[in-house]
mmCIF file of C-alpha atoms in Angstrom:
data_model
loop_
_atom_site.group_PDB
_atom_site.id
_atom_site.type_symbol
_atom_site.label_atom_id
_atom_site.label_comp_id
_atom_site.label_asym_id
_atom_site.label_seq_id
_atom_site.Cartn_x
_atom_site.Cartn_y
_atom_site.Cartn_z
ATOM 1 C CA MET A 1 -5.516 -7.855 0.341
ATOM 2 C CA SER A 2 -8.446 -9.930 -0.765
ATOM 3 C CA PRO A 3 -10.224 -9.139 -4.058
ATOM 4 C CA ALA A 4 -13.656 -7.716 -3.271
ATOM 5 C CA LEU A 5 -14.511 -7.257 -6.922
ATOM 6 C CA ASP A 6 -13.348 -8.197 -10.413
ATOM 7 C CA THR A 7 -15.782 -7.511 -13.232
ATOM 8 C CA THR A 8 -13.903 -9.869 -15.545
ATOM 9 C CA TYR A 9 -16.099 -12.628 -14.166
ATOM 10 C CA ILE A 10 -19.380 -10.677 -14.078
ATOM 11 C CA ARG A 11 -21.949 -10.374 -16.857
ATOM 12 C CA PRO A 12 -21.916 -6.849 -18.366
ATOM 13 C CA GLN A 13 -25.571 -6.219 -17.486
ATOM 14 C CA ASP A 14 -24.867 -7.020 -13.821
ATOM 15 C CA ARG A 15 -21.717 -4.974 -13.345
ATOM 16 C CA GLU A 16 -23.214 -1.687 -12.163
ATOM 17 C CA ALA A 17 -25.169 -3.378 -9.371
ATOM 18 C CA VAL A 18 -22.259 -5.587 -8.316
ATOM 19 C CA ILE A 19 -19.824 -2.642 -8.238
ATOM 20 C CA ARG A 20 -22.272 -0.579 -6.179
ATOM 21 C CA ASP A 21 -22.742 -3.397 -3.649
ATOM 22 C CA ALA A 22 -18.975 -3.950 -3.366
ATOM 23 C CA VAL A 23 -18.202 -0.256 -2.856
ATOM 24 C CA TRP A 24 -21.043 0.248 -0.399
ATOM 25 C CA GLY A 25 -20.157 -2.838 1.596
ATOM 26 C CA SER A 26 -16.374 -2.401 1.637
ATOM 27 C CA VAL A 27 -15.639 1.323 1.455
ATOM 28 C CA VAL A 28 -18.429 3.906 1.673
ATOM 29 C CA VAL A 29 -21.959 4.525 0.415
ATOM 30 C CA VAL A 30 -21.814 6.780 -2.657
ATOM 31 C CA ASP A 31 -23.773 7.361 -5.838
ATOM 32 C CA ILE A 32 -21.810 5.907 -8.758
ATOM 33 C CA ASP A 33 -22.167 7.345 -12.250
ATOM 34 C CA HIS A 34 -20.314 5.238 -14.825
ATOM 35 C CA ARG A 35 -19.232 7.028 -17.989
ATOM 36 C CA PRO A 36 -18.955 4.021 -20.358
ATOM 37 C CA ALA A 37 -21.897 1.916 -21.472
ATOM 38 C CA ALA A 38 -22.705 -1.102 -19.305
ATOM 39 C CA GLY A 39 -20.881 -3.532 -21.573
ATOM 40 C CA GLU A 40 -17.669 -1.481 -21.389
ATOM 41 C CA ILE A 41 -17.520 -1.032 -17.609
ATOM 42 C CA ARG A 42 -14.416 -2.577 -16.036
ATOM 43 C CA ALA A 43 -13.433 -2.563 -12.377
ATOM 44 C CA ARG A 44 -11.225 -4.357 -9.888
ATOM 45 C CA MET A 45 -11.146 -3.639 -6.186
ATOM 46 C CA ASP A 46 -9.015 -5.183 -3.427
ATOM 47 C CA VAL A 47 -9.786 -4.442 0.204
ATOM 48 C CA GLY A 48 -8.103 -5.039 3.523
ATOM 49 C CA SER A 49 -8.060 -3.665 7.037
ATOM 50 C CA VAL A 50 -5.834 -3.425 10.063
ATOM 51 C CA GLY A 51 -7.481 -2.293 13.273
ATOM 52 C CA PRO A 52 -9.691 0.718 12.483
ATOM 53 C CA LEU A 53 -7.857 1.416 9.230
ATOM 54 C CA ARG A 54 -9.666 0.288 6.074
ATOM 55 C CA VAL A 55 -7.673 -0.015 2.845
ATOM 56 C CA CYS A 56 -8.924 -0.278 -0.735
ATOM 57 C CA SER A 57 -7.014 -0.365 -4.021
ATOM 58 C CA ALA A 58 -9.152 0.183 -7.105
ATOM 59 C CA ARG A 59 -8.879 0.361 -10.875
ATOM 60 C CA SER A 60 -11.854 1.068 -13.106
ATOM 61 C CA THR A 61 -13.121 2.774 -16.218
ATOM 62 C CA ALA A 62 -14.198 6.434 -16.001
ATOM 63 C CA VAL A 63 -16.642 7.200 -13.215
ATOM 64 C CA ARG A 64 -18.046 9.929 -10.979
ATOM 65 C CA LEU A 65 -18.579 9.247 -7.260
ATOM 66 C CA ARG A 66 -20.933 11.468 -5.278
ATOM 67 C CA ARG A 67 -21.477 11.497 -1.540
ATOM 68 C CA THR A 68 -24.755 13.361 -1.239
ATOM 69 C CA GLU A 69 -26.337 15.105 1.725
ATOM 70 C CA ARG A 70 -28.846 12.261 1.952
ATOM 71 C CA LEU A 71 -26.090 9.651 2.152
ATOM 72 C CA VAL A 72 -24.114 11.706 4.680
ATOM 73 C CA ARG A 73 -27.050 11.615 7.071
ATOM 74 C CA LYS A 74 -26.882 7.817 7.081
ATOM 75 C CA ASP A 75 -23.211 7.683 8.094
ATOM 76 C CA GLU A 76 -22.820 6.108 11.529
ATOM 77 C CA GLU A 77 -19.086 6.764 11.962
ATOM 78 C CA PRO A 78 -17.607 9.938 10.418
ATOM 79 C CA SER A 79 -14.305 9.125 8.745
ATOM 80 C CA LEU A 80 -11.457 10.719 6.885
ATOM 81 C CA PHE A 81 -10.478 9.342 3.486
ATOM 82 C CA LEU A 82 -7.052 9.498 1.919
ATOM 83 C CA SER A 83 -7.390 9.416 -1.846
ATOM 84 C CA LEU A 84 -3.973 8.486 -3.293
ATOM 85 C CA GLN A 85 -3.497 8.860 -7.039
ATOM 86 C CA VAL A 86 -1.362 6.159 -8.693
ATOM 87 C CA THR A 87 -1.621 7.152 -12.372
ATOM 88 C CA GLY A 88 -3.680 9.717 -14.272
ATOM 89 C CA THR A 89 -5.488 12.577 -12.571
ATOM 90 C CA SER A 90 -8.682 13.050 -10.612
ATOM 91 C CA ILE A 91 -10.699 15.962 -9.252
ATOM 92 C CA GLY A 92 -12.109 16.238 -5.743
ATOM 93 C CA VAL A 93 -14.777 18.697 -4.643
ATOM 94 C CA GLN A 94 -15.847 19.338 -1.030
ATOM 95 C CA ASN A 95 -16.677 22.324 1.161
ATOM 96 C CA GLY A 96 -16.897 24.603 -1.861
ATOM 97 C CA ARG A 97 -13.312 23.845 -2.914
ATOM 98 C CA GLU A 98 -11.833 21.811 -5.733
ATOM 99 C CA CYS A 99 -8.464 20.083 -6.107
ATOM 100 C CA VAL A 100 -6.735 18.277 -8.947
ATOM 101 C CA VAL A 101 -4.683 15.263 -7.846
ATOM 102 C CA GLY A 102 -1.946 13.748 -9.983
ATOM 103 C CA PRO A 103 0.368 10.729 -9.662
ATOM 104 C CA GLY A 104 2.277 10.717 -6.385
ATOM 105 C CA GLU A 105 -0.231 13.085 -4.768
ATOM 106 C CA PHE A 106 -3.233 12.649 -2.504
ATOM 107 C CA ALA A 107 -6.168 14.515 -1.075
ATOM 108 C CA VAL A 108 -8.283 14.005 2.029
ATOM 109 C CA LEU A 109 -12.076 14.019 2.211
ATOM 110 C CA ARG A 110 -14.521 13.761 5.081
ATOM 111 C CA SER A 111 -17.342 11.251 4.963
ATOM 112 C CA ASP A 112 -19.620 13.493 7.058
ATOM 113 C CA ALA A 113 -19.902 16.197 4.380
ATOM 114 C CA PRO A 114 -20.991 15.921 0.734
ATOM 115 C CA TYR A 115 -18.244 15.474 -1.850
ATOM 116 C CA THR A 116 -17.709 14.555 -5.478
ATOM 117 C CA LEU A 117 -14.807 12.650 -7.026
ATOM 118 C CA LEU A 118 -14.342 12.768 -10.789
ATOM 119 C CA PHE A 119 -12.260 10.106 -12.522
ATOM 120 C CA ASP A 120 -12.567 11.042 -16.198
ATOM 121 C CA GLU A 121 -9.519 8.929 -17.065
ATOM 122 C CA GLY A 122 -10.640 6.016 -14.910
ATOM 123 C CA ILE A 123 -9.676 5.091 -11.365
ATOM 124 C CA ASP A 124 -6.160 3.991 -10.444
ATOM 125 C CA HIS A 125 -6.171 4.728 -6.763
ATOM 126 C CA HIS A 126 -5.569 3.663 -3.189
ATOM 127 C CA PHE A 127 -8.178 4.722 -0.653
ATOM 128 C CA LEU A 128 -7.619 4.608 3.092
ATOM 129 C CA ARG A 129 -10.421 5.233 5.548
ATOM 130 C CA LEU A 130 -9.854 6.110 9.202
ATOM 131 C CA PRO A 131 -12.409 7.200 11.849
ATOM 132 C CA LEU A 132 -12.222 10.945 12.449
ATOM 133 C CA ALA A 133 -12.243 10.317 16.192
ATOM 134 C CA ALA A 134 -8.910 8.455 15.913
ATOM 135 C CA LEU A 135 -7.183 11.589 14.605
ATOM 136 C CA ALA A 136 -8.324 13.799 17.490
ATOM 137 C CA LEU A 137 -7.775 16.976 15.468
ATOM 138 C CA PRO A 138 -9.777 20.234 15.628
ATOM 139 C CA ASP A 139 -12.722 20.380 13.261
ATOM 140 C CA ARG A 140 -11.471 23.622 11.698
ATOM 141 C CA LEU A 141 -8.101 22.085 10.863
ATOM 142 C CA LEU A 142 -9.746 19.055 9.266
ATOM 143 C CA ARG A 143 -12.065 21.285 7.284
ATOM 144 C CA ASP A 144 -9.129 23.354 6.008
ATOM 145 C CA ALA A 145 -7.286 20.174 4.980
ATOM 146 C CA THR A 146 -10.026 18.767 2.736
ATOM 147 C CA THR A 147 -9.682 19.108 -1.047
ATOM 148 C CA VAL A 148 -6.079 20.223 -0.741
ATOM 149 C CA THR A 149 -3.544 18.542 -3.016
ATOM 150 C CA PHE A 150 -0.856 17.015 -0.816
ATOM 151 C CA GLY A 151 2.524 16.127 -2.246
ATOM 152 C CA VAL A 152 3.676 19.164 -4.204
ATOM 153 C CA GLY A 153 6.188 21.198 -2.225
ATOM 154 C CA ASN A 154 5.544 19.301 1.013
ATOM 155 C CA PRO A 155 8.287 16.765 1.824
ATOM 156 C CA VAL A 156 6.262 15.284 4.687
ATOM 157 C CA ALA A 157 3.326 14.696 2.337
ATOM 158 C CA ARG A 158 5.560 13.089 -0.282
ATOM 159 C CA LEU A 159 6.923 10.698 2.302
ATOM 160 C CA ALA A 160 3.413 9.996 3.594
ATOM 161 C CA TYR A 161 2.269 9.163 0.061
ATOM 162 C CA MET A 162 5.029 6.586 -0.253
ATOM 163 C CA TYR A 163 4.258 5.109 3.156
ATOM 164 C CA PHE A 164 0.485 4.868 2.705
ATOM 165 C CA SER A 165 0.866 3.498 -0.829
ATOM 166 C CA GLN A 166 3.069 0.745 0.555
ATOM 167 C CA LEU A 167 0.620 0.109 3.354
ATOM 168 C CA ALA A 168 -2.212 -0.209 0.832
ATOM 169 C CA VAL A 169 -0.602 -3.074 -1.070
ATOM 170 C CA SER A 170 1.245 -4.936 1.689
ATOM 171 C CA GLY A 171 -0.605 -7.987 2.940
ATOM 172 C CA GLU A 172 2.067 -8.485 5.580
ATOM 173 C CA LEU A 173 1.465 -5.022 7.038
ATOM 174 C CA HIS A 174 -2.274 -5.672 7.141
ATOM 175 C CA ARG A 175 -1.609 -8.458 9.628
ATOM 176 C CA ASP A 176 0.390 -6.198 11.944
ATOM 177 C CA GLU A 177 -1.676 -3.907 14.158
ATOM 178 C CA ALA A 178 1.551 -2.193 15.191
ATOM 179 C CA VAL A 179 1.175 -0.064 12.037
ATOM 180 C CA VAL A 180 -2.026 1.609 13.255
ATOM 181 C CA ALA A 181 -0.626 4.056 15.815
ATOM 182 C CA PRO A 182 2.277 5.355 13.673
ATOM 183 C CA SER A 183 -0.042 5.577 10.644
ATOM 184 C CA ILE A 184 -2.426 7.789 12.585
ATOM 185 C CA GLU A 185 0.457 9.901 13.858
ATOM 186 C CA LEU A 186 1.887 10.305 10.375
ATOM 187 C CA LEU A 187 -1.445 11.371 8.914
ATOM 188 C CA ARG A 188 -1.942 13.794 11.792
ATOM 189 C CA ALA A 189 1.517 15.227 11.144
ATOM 190 C CA VAL A 190 0.787 15.693 7.439
ATOM 191 C CA LEU A 191 -2.435 17.570 8.119
ATOM 192 C CA VAL A 192 -0.842 19.788 10.736
ATOM 193 C CA SER A 193 2.354 20.408 8.748
ATOM 194 C CA GLN A 194 0.228 21.795 5.904
ATOM 195 C CA ARG A 195 0.051 24.892 8.096
ATOM 196 C CA GLY A 196 3.800 25.246 7.819
ATOM 197 C CA ASP A 197 5.220 23.531 10.915
ATOM 198 C CA ALA A 198 7.141 20.529 9.618
ATOM 199 C CA ARG A 199 8.691 19.974 13.071
ATOM 200 C CA LEU A 200 5.437 18.332 14.139
ATOM 201 C CA ALA A 201 6.173 15.484 11.730
ATOM 202 C CA LYS A 202 9.491 14.488 13.303
ATOM 203 C CA GLU A 203 8.107 12.051 15.859
ATOM 204 C CA PRO A 204 5.666 10.164 13.572
ATOM 205 C CA LEU A 205 8.290 9.957 10.845
ATOM 206 C CA GLU A 206 10.610 8.287 13.314
ATOM 207 C CA ALA A 207 7.774 6.023 14.522
ATOM 208 C CA THR A 208 7.116 4.766 10.991
ATOM 209 C CA LEU A 209 10.788 4.468 10.065
ATOM 210 C CA THR A 210 11.209 0.784 10.917
ATOM 211 C CA LEU A 211 8.149 -0.153 8.871
ATOM 212 C CA ARG A 212 9.306 1.925 5.931
ATOM 213 C CA ILE A 213 12.799 0.447 6.039
ATOM 214 C CA LYS A 214 11.469 -3.127 6.163
ATOM 215 C CA HIS A 215 9.150 -2.498 3.238
ATOM 216 C CA TYR A 216 11.959 -0.897 1.226
ATOM 217 C CA ILE A 217 14.143 -3.943 1.808
ATOM 218 C CA ARG A 218 11.362 -6.325 0.724
ATOM 219 C CA GLU A 219 10.850 -4.297 -2.451
ATOM 220 C CA HIS A 220 14.570 -4.468 -3.301
ATOM 221 C CA LEU A 221 15.483 -7.985 -2.151
ATOM 222 C CA SER A 222 16.414 -9.039 -5.671
ATOM 223 C CA ASP A 223 18.982 -6.236 -6.020
ATOM 224 C CA PRO A 224 22.464 -7.706 -5.448
ATOM 225 C CA ASP A 225 23.799 -4.257 -4.476
ATOM 226 C CA LEU A 226 21.290 -3.765 -1.666
ATOM 227 C CA SER A 227 23.407 -2.379 1.165
ATOM 228 C CA ALA A 228 23.134 -0.537 4.462
ATOM 229 C CA ALA A 229 24.412 2.637 2.789
ATOM 230 C CA ARG A 230 21.805 2.450 0.037
ATOM 231 C CA ILE A 231 18.962 1.744 2.482
ATOM 232 C CA ALA A 232 20.042 4.596 4.745
ATOM 233 C CA ALA A 233 20.331 7.030 1.838
ATOM 234 C CA ALA A 234 16.843 6.123 0.597
ATOM 235 C CA HIS A 235 15.447 7.177 3.974
ATOM 236 C CA GLY A 236 17.576 10.250 4.542
ATOM 237 C CA ILE A 237 19.400 8.845 7.568
ATOM 238 C CA SER A 238 22.945 7.784 8.432
ATOM 239 C CA VAL A 239 24.055 4.160 8.367
ATOM 240 C CA ARG A 240 24.604 4.407 12.115
ATOM 241 C CA HIS A 241 21.010 5.564 12.634
ATOM 242 C CA LEU A 242 19.785 2.740 10.386
ATOM 243 C CA TYR A 243 21.502 0.116 12.514
ATOM 244 C CA ALA A 244 20.231 1.738 15.714
ATOM 245 C CA VAL A 245 16.622 1.728 14.477
ATOM 246 C CA LEU A 246 16.801 -1.911 13.413
ATOM 247 C CA SER A 247 18.549 -2.931 16.623
ATOM 248 C CA ARG A 248 15.691 -1.469 18.684
ATOM 249 C CA ALA A 249 13.340 -3.648 16.610
ATOM 250 C CA GLY A 250 15.475 -6.729 17.270
ATOM 251 C CA ILE A 251 16.627 -6.929 13.641
ATOM 252 C CA SER A 252 20.120 -7.798 12.423
ATOM 253 C CA LEU A 253 20.225 -6.283 8.920
ATOM 254 C CA GLY A 254 22.331 -8.913 7.166
ATOM 255 C CA ASP A 255 20.508 -11.840 8.743
ATOM 256 C CA TRP A 256 17.092 -10.295 8.058
ATOM 257 C CA ILE A 257 17.850 -9.727 4.365
ATOM 258 C CA ARG A 258 19.369 -13.187 3.958
ATOM 259 C CA ALA A 259 16.400 -14.916 5.599
ATOM 260 C CA ARG A 260 13.904 -13.212 3.292
ATOM 261 C CA ARG A 261 15.986 -13.890 0.206
ATOM 262 C CA LEU A 262 16.271 -17.546 1.153
ATOM 263 C CA ASP A 263 12.533 -17.760 1.736
ATOM 264 C CA ALA A 264 11.890 -16.289 -1.726
ATOM 265 C CA CYS A 265 14.320 -18.801 -3.271
ATOM 266 C CA LYS A 266 12.669 -21.662 -1.405
ATOM 267 C CA ARG A 267 9.262 -20.698 -2.795
ATOM 268 C CA GLU A 268 10.570 -20.361 -6.351
ATOM 269 C CA LEU A 269 12.430 -23.661 -6.247
ATOM 270 C CA ALA A 270 9.251 -25.441 -5.145
ATOM 271 C CA GLY A 271 7.055 -23.608 -7.658
ATOM 272 C CA PRO A 272 6.833 -23.548 -11.459
ATOM 273 C CA ALA A 273 10.149 -21.670 -11.757
ATOM 274 C CA GLY A 274 11.872 -24.670 -10.207
ATOM 275 C CA ARG A 275 11.123 -26.662 -13.363
ATOM 276 C CA SER A 276 12.282 -24.072 -15.888
ATOM 277 C CA ARG A 277 15.258 -22.330 -14.247
ATOM 278 C CA THR A 278 18.509 -23.568 -12.791
ATOM 279 C CA VAL A 279 19.184 -23.418 -9.070
ATOM 280 C CA ALA A 280 21.994 -20.929 -9.653
ATOM 281 C CA ALA A 281 19.742 -18.664 -11.746
ATOM 282 C CA ILE A 282 17.081 -18.580 -9.042
ATOM 283 C CA GLY A 283 19.723 -17.781 -6.443
ATOM 284 C CA ARG A 284 21.113 -14.957 -8.597
ATOM 285 C CA SER A 285 17.641 -13.495 -9.117
ATOM 286 C CA TRP A 286 17.392 -12.980 -5.350
ATOM 287 C CA GLY A 287 20.798 -11.449 -4.794
ATOM 288 C CA PHE A 288 22.945 -14.564 -4.278
ATOM 289 C CA THR A 289 25.619 -13.928 -6.893
ATOM 290 C CA ASN A 290 27.850 -16.814 -5.769
ATOM 291 C CA ALA A 291 26.282 -20.256 -6.373
ATOM 292 C CA THR A 292 28.490 -22.027 -3.831
ATOM 293 C CA HIS A 293 27.669 -19.501 -1.128
ATOM 294 C CA PHE A 294 23.963 -19.760 -1.980
ATOM 295 C CA SER A 295 24.020 -23.540 -1.665
ATOM 296 C CA ARG A 296 25.810 -23.361 1.665
ATOM 297 C CA VAL A 297 23.533 -20.793 3.332
ATOM 298 C CA PHE A 298 20.423 -22.542 1.970
ATOM 299 C CA LYS A 299 21.558 -25.841 3.493
ATOM 300 C CA ASP A 300 22.374 -24.113 6.789
ATOM 301 C CA ALA A 301 18.859 -22.660 6.876
ATOM 302 C CA TYR A 302 16.789 -25.630 5.691
ATOM 303 C CA GLY A 303 18.926 -28.709 6.289
ATOM 304 C CA MET A 304 19.389 -29.626 2.615
ATOM 305 C CA PRO A 305 20.959 -28.061 -0.504
ATOM 306 C CA PRO A 306 18.688 -26.048 -2.819
ATOM 307 C CA ARG A 307 18.884 -28.707 -5.549
ATOM 308 C CA ALA A 308 17.590 -31.372 -3.127
ATOM 309 C CA TRP A 309 14.773 -29.045 -2.063
ATOM 310 C CA ARG A 310 13.805 -28.480 -5.679
ATOM 311 C CA ASP A 311 13.977 -32.179 -6.550
ATOM 312 C CA ARG A 312 11.744 -33.018 -3.588
ATOM 313 C CA HIS A 313 9.002 -30.881 -5.188
ATOM 314 C CA HIS A 314 9.743 -31.710 -8.839
ATOM 315 C CA CYS A 315 10.521 -35.373 -9.417
ATOM 316 C CA HIS A 316 11.625 -34.705 -12.993
ATOM 317 C CA GLY A 317 12.816 -31.127 -12.663
ATOM 318 C CA PRO A 318 15.778 -29.806 -14.698
ATOM 319 C CA HIS A 319 19.269 -30.063 -13.342
ATOM 320 C CA GLY A 320 20.890 -26.776 -12.360
#
């Protein structure tokens, strides 16, 4: 995601106006009431989008956000917001109801009705915005789903939190419009399953499985014990099912992991780490526990040994 805002580089007296413009232009038009004095306000916001899905990750000092009746009337495209709590707690109020959201939980809010979000401990959140029309759900169901804390006691919601949190921070996923349809289906399943029918989530969970597996692998590339059994267990499936899912996506598990580990090593060898760490240490840090094997597969992939690759980018780099 690209940084839409970082108050580190903004004069204290200008921060309120700059934050307002960034939020209004990138996320939604809301009244913003900062709790600290102007000189103590801190905020960082990163935004991205894929198809109709808008993503924002934000951290800030304590604040209250209000979507008033006046602002609602200006909304051209009614949307649903997912408000995912990373750390701390927040309070959401809409449709006469209130919910408290803690780490690992989320709530949904509609942009076409007034709401208030209270972040007394500061914001540490991911926000995802999706047009209501894309969900194609009954108005009554959507209304019943707002200001409900999702995550506690709902396995589908817990999985959805993990998936949407990953989506929020993954630049690679933001470039892949293939995530849009399964993301919509998963959100639809979460909202419907809140009424007690978890069977409705089976299809979207399967549709997002490949994406979730790939992200899990990327997050654990440096673990030398990353295995098919461990990946399958993390997703509640058999090893056989894991291989079948990846095969349908044209992925050979061992080759896919090796290629991404080699790419990470290639970047590190050419970067600052290439000057300060040995070739073998860099290989080990990405799961290549055998230096000879690492050198061989690196040469097979890139046409030269890792030491030659490093030396090409660092004329006086250390020997490893």
